[in-house]
């Protein structure tokens, strides 16, 4: 690539080649294929997969920055802010990102239904375990105007109970021969949010209502009543056993399950926590992620040990609740963190003095890359080469080459933070030391998909008592109401006659079985990116049409808009270790990938480390 890059002839120009954006340019309101949207990944794939180095004659923009950040997710944005805090707000910084919107996984989805704005999250949802946030993270959140106490009152924990909405299972006709909703989830999915109602049916009563065969019902009941007693092992051996044995092997060979319906239910219950089917997991991972038959608190307590994911019944009655609830959520998820960072560094982007006040603020994207900005944010710009101008140990500048609208551009920086997917770095910084290159090449990402649907009303949900429906056999394995949060003048849906957003979660699955998980991820990614919007719409039409009663729901009448957020590169997988994330000359490495984490707070901490490491 170093040789290839030098083949790109760069013309010099003093003018910015970026055209002004139309006032109508407002990506959060776009529906259709989002996340890894068409146009966002082709150049990176050309570089990483086909070794492409030639994008035609390039333009040297003659722009020199104190800092260039590659990747405009929370980590990249936080790196820019930490740099300002350390070196002064007069420093010139540019952030380059390949998407048409900033935020990385933390994207905002807007649906306007019958004139009413509904907000949702396209990816990164909530603060997880905020009681464990470091001073660095809390300091940054304070700096950008996030009031941590506000979450205690903005989440309407009584919403689900007030409307009788619980965790249920939708059995679809295609897989189970009949469309049926049973008011029992048969699993303990960690995505059951605070306040969602627990089932009141016993296992026996619920199993009777399923459309499984008689044999399937017997087997399902056996799985639900299973526990560590089925293995009959002493405590220490039990712990080792569940870490080294496949969950599916336990179902099939210890419990004797062979009914395809029960196995489909079991496969789909881990959804997004592990990013794949439970058939590829050991027992410990499957049970911790709430798989069918898991009741960590009771049946598997000794085997999983303290600290395993635990749900307990709210003493006030019948709702899901955990010790540290998953309620630190903005109406557009962690997109508010990304937007607050942008607002802090580019104040003219829109009104609002703190995180809460910007929730209803429509940002003017034309402000992001103004030549006079101290911090510029350049979208739809895929970085394909980063190289020191000379020896990495003594060079004073780094050249960064990116592709925008199929044209090649070059900017220069005194320092560079790589806050992009870490596995992409060896394809962009091609002269890394061998060990570091190898450590980064071992990484991959788990594909995930969140679809949001703008619904004109949710009478059908109310009628069936659906707060969240586990949906084995459908593309989206869990479908439900969004987090009931009202904040900053934004009001969550109030009555079943009002518009709402439906949140549909999917850990997609490719066509290959019995191969390592990384190969499953690769295969899944291909499949996901090859589907068209029509394919996704057809699936959602069949899913909602089959699940809701015909008298209360008609797809063409009641669905206003669909946004499919495909994350071909979602959660981190693999750890680069200290060697993989070490500095290289004037280049340092951020992103939550750097510590193999899929958490917003880790993305911030890694940004902080990367900025401190800059020479
Ligand atoms: C569906 C989903 C749900 C999640 N939910 C939660 C949650 O509830 N709570 C939580 O804490 N975390 C959650 N996460 C984890 C999420 O990854 C982190 O919260 C955080 O957003 C990561 O930020 P980041 O900046 O490290 O990475 P990213 O958000 O991935 O940002 C990296 C950016 O770099 C860009 N980039 C890559 N290559 C290039 C290139 N060559 N040139 C230019 N740009 C490039 C990427 O496209 C991306 O925009 C979720 C993730 C997903 C996918």
XYZ file of C-alpha atoms and ligand atoms in Angstrom:
668
model
C 0.000 0.000 0.000
C 2.876 2.357 0.698
C 4.077 1.746 -2.823
C 0.487 1.881 -4.079
C -0.217 5.142 -2.319
C 2.751 6.762 -3.902
C 1.265 5.787 -7.248
C -1.757 7.991 -6.627
C -0.803 11.276 -8.182
C -1.990 14.123 -5.935
C -2.761 17.521 -7.448
C -2.270 20.434 -5.089
C -5.154 22.781 -4.342
C -5.703 25.391 -1.682
C -9.486 25.065 -1.785
C -11.612 22.605 0.116
C -13.136 20.156 -2.319
C -16.149 19.557 -0.090
C -19.328 20.989 -1.544
C -21.848 22.704 0.731
C -24.578 20.360 1.889
C -28.195 20.979 0.983
C -30.327 22.204 3.927
C -32.411 19.057 3.408
C -29.377 16.864 4.208
C -30.449 15.298 7.473
C -29.450 11.616 7.774
C -31.283 10.750 11.058
C -34.613 11.170 9.258
C -33.673 8.822 6.434
C -35.432 5.481 6.448
C -34.558 2.410 4.391
C -31.138 0.739 4.606
C -29.051 2.476 7.275
C -26.183 1.417 9.557
C -23.767 -0.070 6.995
C -25.675 1.788 4.306
C -24.923 1.495 0.567
C -21.990 3.764 -0.206
C -20.391 3.437 3.237
C -18.378 0.242 2.909
C -17.437 -0.348 -0.729
C -14.087 1.498 -0.653
C -13.038 -0.117 2.624
C -13.896 -3.525 1.195
C -12.001 -2.656 -1.985
C -8.968 -1.858 0.147
C -9.166 -4.708 2.674
C -10.465 -7.495 0.483
C -9.122 -6.799 -3.000
C -6.038 -4.798 -2.032
C -7.212 -1.844 -4.131
C -4.733 1.051 -4.158
C -5.732 3.015 -7.213
C -8.638 5.461 -6.968
C -7.458 7.651 -9.840
C -5.710 10.995 -9.638
C -6.013 12.420 -6.130
C -6.293 15.952 -4.798
C -3.955 17.234 -2.103
C -6.159 19.626 -0.140
C -3.160 21.332 1.463
C -4.944 21.113 4.806
C -2.669 20.610 7.807
C -4.287 19.652 11.125
C -2.922 19.302 14.619
C -4.933 16.100 14.874
C -6.679 13.852 12.368
C -9.157 11.340 13.785
C -10.130 8.355 11.650
C -13.652 7.250 12.638
C -16.481 9.472 13.893
C -18.021 7.112 16.440
C -18.168 7.933 20.146
C -14.487 7.043 20.519
C -13.330 9.267 17.657
C -15.504 12.177 18.783
C -14.333 11.764 22.384
C -10.697 11.685 21.202
C -11.188 15.029 19.480
C -12.682 16.497 22.653
C -9.940 15.076 24.924
C -7.370 16.542 22.544
C -9.010 19.963 22.828
C -9.096 19.659 26.617
C -5.412 18.768 26.746
C -3.980 21.066 24.087
C -6.492 23.904 23.825
C -9.665 24.561 21.839
C -7.721 26.556 19.253
C -6.110 23.390 17.853
C -7.196 22.321 14.393
C -8.823 18.912 14.310
C -10.574 16.946 11.565
C -12.641 13.786 12.035
C -13.162 11.565 8.993
C -15.900 8.938 8.840
C -17.104 6.692 6.052
C -20.826 7.005 6.862
C -23.151 9.806 5.771
C -23.877 10.486 9.475
C -21.620 10.680 12.526
C -21.843 8.572 15.715
C -20.612 5.171 14.485
C -22.864 2.570 16.109
C -24.525 5.350 18.123
C -26.986 6.477 15.448
C -30.290 8.269 15.776
C -33.402 7.002 13.952
C -36.243 9.468 13.399
C -39.709 8.450 12.249
C -42.392 11.053 11.640
C -45.763 9.350 11.915
C -48.917 11.394 11.262
C -46.849 14.515 11.922
C -45.545 13.226 15.273
C -41.776 12.783 15.712
C -40.725 9.456 17.173
C -37.108 8.839 18.150
C -35.271 5.547 18.374
C -31.756 4.106 18.351
C -30.156 2.525 15.318
C -27.447 0.818 17.386
C -25.775 1.646 20.704
C -28.690 1.926 23.141
C -27.947 2.641 26.782
C -25.328 3.171 29.466
C -24.573 -0.285 30.809
C -23.604 -0.457 34.480
C -23.080 3.287 34.893
C -22.228 2.703 38.570
C -18.927 1.288 37.243
C -18.114 4.263 34.973
C -14.617 5.641 35.520
C -13.801 9.249 36.416
C -12.648 9.734 32.810
C -16.042 8.726 31.432
C -18.054 10.635 34.028
C -15.831 13.669 33.460
C -16.483 13.635 29.715
C -20.226 13.110 30.190
C -20.289 16.065 32.590
C -18.295 18.172 30.132
C -20.843 17.610 27.346
C -23.837 18.280 29.586
C -25.140 14.823 30.528
C -26.952 14.904 33.891
C -26.711 11.363 35.286
C -29.469 11.986 37.832
C -31.941 12.859 35.094
C -32.219 9.196 34.046
C -33.762 8.343 37.404
C -36.927 10.225 36.513
C -37.048 10.087 32.705
C -37.641 6.322 32.429
C -41.295 5.442 32.997
C -40.811 2.148 34.856
C -44.569 1.787 35.308
C -45.372 2.058 31.574
C -45.527 -1.679 30.811
C -47.531 -2.554 33.903
C -49.981 0.284 33.307
C -50.695 -1.085 29.845
C -50.427 -4.784 30.691
C -47.439 -5.375 28.373
C -45.174 -8.329 29.037
C -42.607 -10.708 27.609
C -44.313 -13.159 25.235
C -43.465 -15.587 22.424
C -44.717 -15.322 18.849
C -44.787 -18.652 17.014
C -44.947 -18.091 13.254
C -46.880 -20.148 10.727
C -43.840 -20.743 8.514
C -41.927 -22.553 11.280
C -44.636 -23.829 13.607
C -47.617 -24.303 11.252
C -49.727 -21.696 13.044
C -49.464 -18.010 13.967
C -49.846 -17.783 17.719
C -48.834 -15.523 20.595
C -48.351 -17.204 23.989
C -47.922 -14.959 27.010
C -44.673 -16.490 28.146
C -41.137 -15.827 26.851
C -39.787 -19.311 27.797
C -36.356 -17.712 28.279
C -34.612 -15.012 30.292
C -33.342 -12.704 27.536
C -31.180 -9.972 29.106
C -32.846 -7.417 26.833
C -36.069 -7.578 28.879
C -36.153 -4.017 30.080
C -36.990 -2.609 33.474
C -40.688 -2.741 34.231
C -41.667 -5.239 31.504
C -44.193 -7.678 32.967
C -43.129 -11.202 33.800
C -45.414 -14.072 32.745
C -48.187 -15.142 35.077
C -48.718 -18.519 33.383
C -46.939 -21.542 34.830
C -44.585 -23.481 32.524
C -47.221 -26.220 32.211
C -50.011 -23.802 31.282
C -47.830 -21.919 28.810
C -46.435 -25.036 27.123
C -49.979 -26.341 26.597
C -50.800 -23.229 24.565
C -47.852 -23.560 22.153
C -48.437 -24.897 18.640
C -45.712 -27.529 19.156
C -46.427 -31.219 18.551
C -47.292 -33.301 21.621
C -43.744 -34.680 21.584
C -42.381 -31.123 21.305
C -44.452 -30.000 24.292
C -43.068 -32.792 26.449
C -39.517 -31.908 25.390
C -40.028 -28.169 25.948
C -41.286 -28.805 29.457
C -38.256 -30.997 30.107
C -35.924 -28.196 29.007
C -37.747 -25.618 31.111
C -37.555 -27.792 34.191
C -33.944 -28.777 33.570
C -31.082 -27.622 35.739
C -27.750 -28.618 37.111
C -29.339 -31.735 38.649
C -29.565 -33.197 35.140
C -25.780 -33.332 35.022
C -25.402 -34.655 38.542
C -21.830 -33.384 38.985
C -20.029 -31.914 42.011
C -19.888 -28.100 42.023
C -16.339 -27.619 40.738
C -16.725 -30.160 37.946
C -20.068 -28.672 37.045
C -18.462 -25.275 36.476
C -15.779 -26.740 34.246
C -18.332 -28.815 32.406
C -20.575 -25.924 31.415
C -17.600 -23.961 30.109
C -16.359 -26.803 27.956
C -19.598 -28.343 26.711
C -21.906 -27.206 23.990
C -25.383 -26.034 24.994
C -26.896 -27.873 22.043
C -25.066 -31.019 22.994
C -26.642 -30.740 26.452
C -30.101 -30.251 24.944
C -29.778 -33.092 22.476
C -27.757 -35.682 24.351
C -28.467 -35.046 28.034
C -32.087 -33.956 27.743
C -32.864 -35.937 24.571
C -34.376 -33.037 22.623
C -34.836 -33.639 18.911
C -38.037 -31.733 18.153
C -37.224 -29.121 15.477
C -39.626 -26.588 17.012
C -37.982 -26.760 20.442
C -34.507 -26.574 18.891
C -35.556 -23.483 16.902
C -36.808 -21.867 20.104
C -33.521 -22.712 21.825
C -31.373 -21.415 18.970
C -32.984 -17.995 18.919
C -33.074 -17.015 22.553
C -29.631 -15.502 22.959
C -30.311 -12.814 20.291
C -27.864 -9.926 20.422
C -25.837 -10.688 23.551
C -23.561 -13.152 21.835
C -24.405 -12.246 18.275
C -25.373 -15.665 17.031
C -27.304 -18.814 17.670
C -26.948 -20.717 20.934
C -25.936 -23.768 18.872
C -22.483 -22.192 18.542
C -22.164 -21.499 22.296
C -20.990 -23.415 25.303
C -23.499 -23.941 28.109
C -22.108 -21.169 30.247
C -22.403 -18.528 27.512
C -25.840 -19.740 26.424
C -27.265 -19.807 29.948
C -25.760 -16.446 30.849
C -27.367 -14.919 27.783
C -30.756 -16.172 28.895
C -31.220 -19.214 26.676
C -34.280 -21.439 26.756
C -34.351 -23.382 30.000
C -32.058 -21.033 31.817
C -32.958 -19.724 35.191
C -29.547 -18.644 36.381
C -30.810 -17.605 39.756
C -32.395 -20.906 40.607
C -31.638 -23.862 38.380
C -28.052 -23.002 37.443
C -26.929 -20.933 40.403
C -24.021 -23.134 41.522
C -22.851 -23.764 37.987
C -22.788 -20.140 36.865
C -21.582 -18.714 40.135
C -21.990 -15.243 41.558
C -21.992 -12.408 39.084
C -23.871 -14.297 36.364
C -26.621 -12.313 34.738
C -29.529 -12.434 37.158
C -33.103 -11.305 36.969
C -35.369 -11.281 39.953
C -39.007 -10.550 40.430
C -39.845 -7.077 41.533
C -41.235 -7.427 45.010
C -44.057 -5.047 44.147
C -45.193 -7.650 41.692
C -44.518 -9.336 38.436
C -42.119 -7.100 36.512
C -38.534 -7.559 35.356
C -36.050 -5.693 37.479
C -32.321 -5.964 38.102
C -30.099 -4.444 40.722
C -28.596 -1.924 38.283
C -31.399 -1.306 35.804
C -30.898 -0.735 32.092
C -32.615 2.646 32.240
C -29.803 5.100 31.462
C -31.216 5.662 28.039
C -31.793 8.753 25.905
C -34.777 8.679 23.504
C -32.328 8.136 20.609
C -29.987 5.919 22.671
C -26.305 6.773 22.865
C -26.687 8.961 19.770
C -27.291 11.786 22.251
C -23.741 11.275 23.537
C -22.377 11.540 19.987
C -24.559 14.549 19.226
C -23.550 16.268 22.480
C -19.873 15.811 21.624
C -20.439 17.314 18.196
C -22.419 20.199 19.642
C -19.638 20.872 22.193
C -16.961 21.090 19.499
C -19.048 22.642 16.698
C -21.468 24.889 18.638
C -23.205 26.333 15.556
C -24.542 22.918 14.544
C -27.812 23.529 16.420
C -29.456 25.016 19.516
C -29.372 23.554 23.039
C -27.141 24.094 26.058
C -26.862 20.512 27.307
C -27.563 16.908 26.329
C -31.216 17.109 27.273
C -31.799 20.335 25.387
C -30.442 18.961 22.118
C -32.795 15.981 22.041
C -35.305 17.843 19.875
C -32.704 19.948 18.101
C -32.477 19.351 14.353
C -28.783 19.688 13.554
C -27.619 21.617 10.516
C -25.127 19.265 8.902
C -23.761 22.007 6.688
C -22.008 23.403 9.777
C -19.928 20.273 10.320
C -17.133 20.902 7.846
C -16.915 24.701 7.583
C -13.350 25.909 6.813
C -13.396 28.236 9.840
C -14.296 25.494 12.339
C -11.581 24.556 14.806
C -13.027 21.047 14.653
C -14.227 19.794 11.292
C -16.265 16.641 10.780
C -16.124 15.228 7.260
C -18.630 12.522 6.413
C -18.784 9.946 3.597
C -14.990 9.880 3.666
C -13.379 6.439 3.825
C -9.749 6.511 4.885
C -7.671 4.102 2.797
C -4.101 5.027 3.643
C -2.297 6.588 6.613
C 1.476 6.965 6.324
C 4.162 9.008 8.080
C 5.994 11.427 5.851
C 9.283 9.631 6.326
C 10.583 7.477 9.169
C 7.732 6.867 11.688
C 10.079 7.538 14.613
C 11.207 10.965 13.393
C 8.574 12.201 10.908
C 6.793 15.421 11.847
C 3.665 14.816 9.775
C 1.352 12.037 8.687
C -0.490 11.900 5.349
C -4.045 10.643 5.387
C -5.667 9.583 2.150
C -9.439 9.178 1.941
C -12.071 8.542 -0.708
C -15.088 10.816 -0.984
C -17.606 10.346 -3.792
C -15.181 8.020 -5.590
C -12.421 10.621 -5.587
C -9.176 10.463 -3.689
C -8.066 13.269 -1.328
C -5.125 13.874 0.955
C -4.873 15.862 4.189
C -1.994 16.055 6.629
C -1.813 15.900 10.401
C 0.802 16.299 13.086
C -0.873 13.393 14.882
C -3.456 10.759 14.024
C -5.867 8.783 16.233
C -7.222 5.662 14.558
C -10.696 5.346 16.144
C -12.042 3.135 13.361
C -12.681 -0.619 13.514
C -9.299 -1.889 14.727
C -9.237 -4.827 12.320
C -9.186 -2.299 9.449
C -6.007 -0.599 10.696
C -3.411 -2.981 9.144
C -5.024 -2.406 5.749
C -4.662 1.358 6.153
C -1.407 1.692 8.101
C 0.584 -0.815 6.110
C 4.016 -0.478 7.710
C 3.085 -1.439 11.290
C 5.564 -3.670 13.129
C 4.880 -7.325 12.295
C 3.566 -8.352 15.721
C 1.183 -5.411 15.904
C -0.041 -6.015 12.371
C -0.713 -9.673 13.211
C -2.508 -8.834 16.488
C -4.875 -6.447 14.697
C -5.501 -8.810 11.791
C -6.775 -11.445 14.227
C -9.756 -9.249 15.165
C -13.208 -9.408 13.696
C -16.668 -8.003 14.449
C -20.016 -9.599 15.202
C -22.781 -8.640 12.753
C -26.018 -7.316 14.231
C -29.127 -5.618 12.999
C -31.653 -3.334 14.657
C -34.699 -2.370 12.626
C -37.032 0.388 13.755
C -40.604 0.661 12.484
C -42.809 3.746 12.687
C -46.312 2.515 13.641
C -49.455 4.658 13.520
C -50.781 3.092 16.718
C -50.084 0.139 18.974
C -53.602 -1.138 19.620
C -52.566 -4.625 18.479
C -49.683 -4.684 20.980
C -52.027 -3.648 23.769
C -54.632 -6.249 22.810
C -52.072 -9.086 22.911
C -50.137 -7.701 25.891
C -46.899 -7.521 23.906
C -44.106 -5.531 25.504
C -41.500 -7.713 23.857
C -42.119 -10.767 21.690
C -39.462 -13.431 21.341
C -39.931 -14.628 17.763
C -38.145 -17.926 17.031
C -37.856 -18.635 13.311
C -38.166 -14.993 12.268
C -35.284 -12.824 11.094
C -35.847 -10.456 14.038
C -35.724 -12.676 17.105
C -37.010 -10.053 19.551
C -39.569 -7.336 18.806
C -40.955 -4.806 21.196
C -41.748 -1.331 22.349
C -38.795 1.006 22.663
C -37.508 2.174 26.083
C -40.268 4.326 27.692
C -38.228 7.516 28.098
C -39.433 11.127 27.998
C -36.842 13.880 28.164
C -35.985 17.351 26.887
C -39.535 18.020 25.683
C -39.713 14.666 23.923
C -42.670 12.552 25.068
C -42.747 8.776 24.786
C -45.945 7.374 23.264
C -48.798 7.697 25.761
C -51.827 5.682 24.610
C -52.334 2.759 22.188
C -53.952 5.185 19.735
C -50.717 7.187 19.437
C -47.835 6.540 17.041
C -44.862 4.609 18.365
C -41.620 2.988 17.307
C -41.290 -0.754 17.242
C -37.775 -1.975 17.923
C -36.815 -5.215 16.135
C -33.560 -6.948 17.100
C -31.694 -9.471 15.059
C -28.485 -11.424 15.384
C -28.432 -12.518 11.754
C -27.336 -15.952 10.765
C -25.548 -17.135 7.615
C -25.933 -20.438 5.861
C -22.985 -22.331 7.258
C -23.095 -24.578 10.295
C -20.403 -26.468 12.178
C -17.663 -23.954 11.424
C -15.863 -21.575 13.799
C -17.933 -18.571 14.877
C -15.705 -16.161 12.946
C -16.631 -17.945 9.737
C -20.292 -17.779 10.666
C -19.872 -14.032 11.179
C -18.220 -13.636 7.764
C -20.893 -15.617 6.014
C -23.621 -13.704 7.834
C -22.093 -10.376 6.877
C -22.150 -11.291 3.198
C -25.733 -12.417 3.409
C -26.803 -9.321 5.297
C -25.222 -6.892 2.842
C -26.653 -8.742 -0.162
C -30.287 -8.431 0.954
C -32.260 -5.547 -0.516
C -34.600 -3.267 1.369
C -37.507 -5.106 -0.311
C -36.258 -8.361 1.233
C -36.231 -6.795 4.703
C -39.619 -5.183 4.187
C -41.140 -8.489 3.062
C -39.817 -10.190 6.208
C -41.150 -7.446 8.498
C -44.507 -7.502 6.686
C -44.831 -11.252 7.220
C -43.664 -10.997 10.848
C -45.999 -8.221 11.978
C -48.877 -9.400 9.763
C -48.692 -12.876 11.287
C -48.193 -11.724 14.873
C -50.930 -9.092 15.136
C -54.690 -9.764 14.859
C -56.034 -8.929 11.363
C -58.833 -6.814 12.824
C -56.368 -4.498 14.536
C -53.431 -4.370 12.145
C -52.952 -3.908 8.419
C -49.366 -3.455 7.332
C -50.078 -1.016 4.482
C -52.360 1.062 6.647
C -50.480 1.057 9.947
C -46.774 1.033 9.083
C -45.494 4.479 8.200
C -41.763 3.866 7.841
C -39.016 1.256 8.257
C -35.336 1.796 9.016
C -33.079 -1.242 8.807
C -29.820 -0.572 10.666
C -27.441 -3.236 9.422
C -24.213 -3.441 11.406
C -22.060 -5.760 9.342
C -19.306 -4.883 11.818
C -21.117 -4.676 15.170
C -19.772 -5.887 18.521
C -16.005 -6.327 18.981
C -14.659 -9.885 18.808
C -11.070 -10.693 19.708
C -8.591 -8.682 21.750
C -5.633 -6.848 20.167
C -3.837 -6.777 23.529
C -1.172 -4.223 24.517
C 0.898 -4.911 21.391
C -2.034 -4.467 19.019
C -3.077 -1.114 20.519
C 0.397 0.329 21.074
C 1.339 3.699 19.498
C 3.176 3.722 16.184
C 5.148 6.910 15.618
C 2.606 9.762 15.493
C -0.325 7.357 15.236
C -2.292 5.981 18.230
C -5.254 3.612 18.428
C -8.682 4.160 20.023
C -12.169 2.540 19.600
C -13.768 0.109 22.057
C -12.220 -2.674 19.920
C -8.855 -1.795 21.472
C -9.945 -3.576 24.676
C -12.299 -6.054 23.023
C -15.347 -4.332 24.424
C -18.739 -3.398 23.044
C -19.413 -0.675 25.557
C -19.728 3.052 25.109
C -17.694 3.800 28.265
C -14.793 1.692 26.989
C -14.887 3.604 23.681
C -14.442 6.823 25.699
C -11.637 5.421 27.870
C -9.742 4.171 24.829
C -10.051 7.603 23.244
C -8.553 9.119 26.375
C -5.646 6.674 26.381
C -4.979 7.236 22.685
C -4.808 11.014 23.158
C -2.505 10.728 26.188
C -0.188 8.496 24.151
C 0.290 11.004 21.322
C 3.793 12.325 21.215
C -26.518 -2.893 17.569
C -25.575 -2.406 18.638
C -26.067 -2.111 19.918
C -25.195 -1.651 20.911
N -25.717 -1.332 22.135
C -24.901 -0.841 23.103
C -25.413 -0.420 24.352
O -26.620 -0.502 24.612
N -24.540 0.087 25.276
C -23.203 0.201 25.033
O -22.454 0.684 25.904
N -22.698 -0.179 23.842
C -23.504 -0.695 22.877
N -22.983 -1.045 21.655
C -21.526 -1.012 21.452
C -20.999 0.185 20.673
O -20.030 -0.352 19.809
C -20.370 1.219 21.618
O -21.377 1.715 22.497
C -19.781 2.460 20.933
O -20.758 3.103 20.171
C -18.536 2.159 20.138
O -17.975 3.357 19.672
P -16.615 3.401 18.851
O -16.394 4.795 18.450
O -15.568 2.690 19.606
O -16.876 2.494 17.542
P -17.861 2.718 16.333
O -19.164 3.199 16.804
O -17.818 1.451 15.550
O -17.190 3.895 15.483
C -16.134 3.687 14.583
C -16.378 4.498 13.344
O -15.229 4.407 12.474
C -15.706 4.265 11.165
N -14.682 3.725 10.269
C -14.291 2.426 10.121
N -13.349 2.329 9.162
C -13.169 3.592 8.675
C -12.337 4.131 7.655
N -11.490 3.359 6.968
N -12.425 5.456 7.385
C -13.268 6.259 8.089
N -14.064 5.782 9.072
C -14.015 4.472 9.369
C -16.870 3.316 11.358
O -17.672 3.207 10.222
C -17.561 3.963 12.534
O -18.401 5.001 12.105
C -23.823 -1.501 20.638
C -23.335 -1.812 19.353
C -24.192 -2.260 18.370
C -23.646 -2.590 17.003
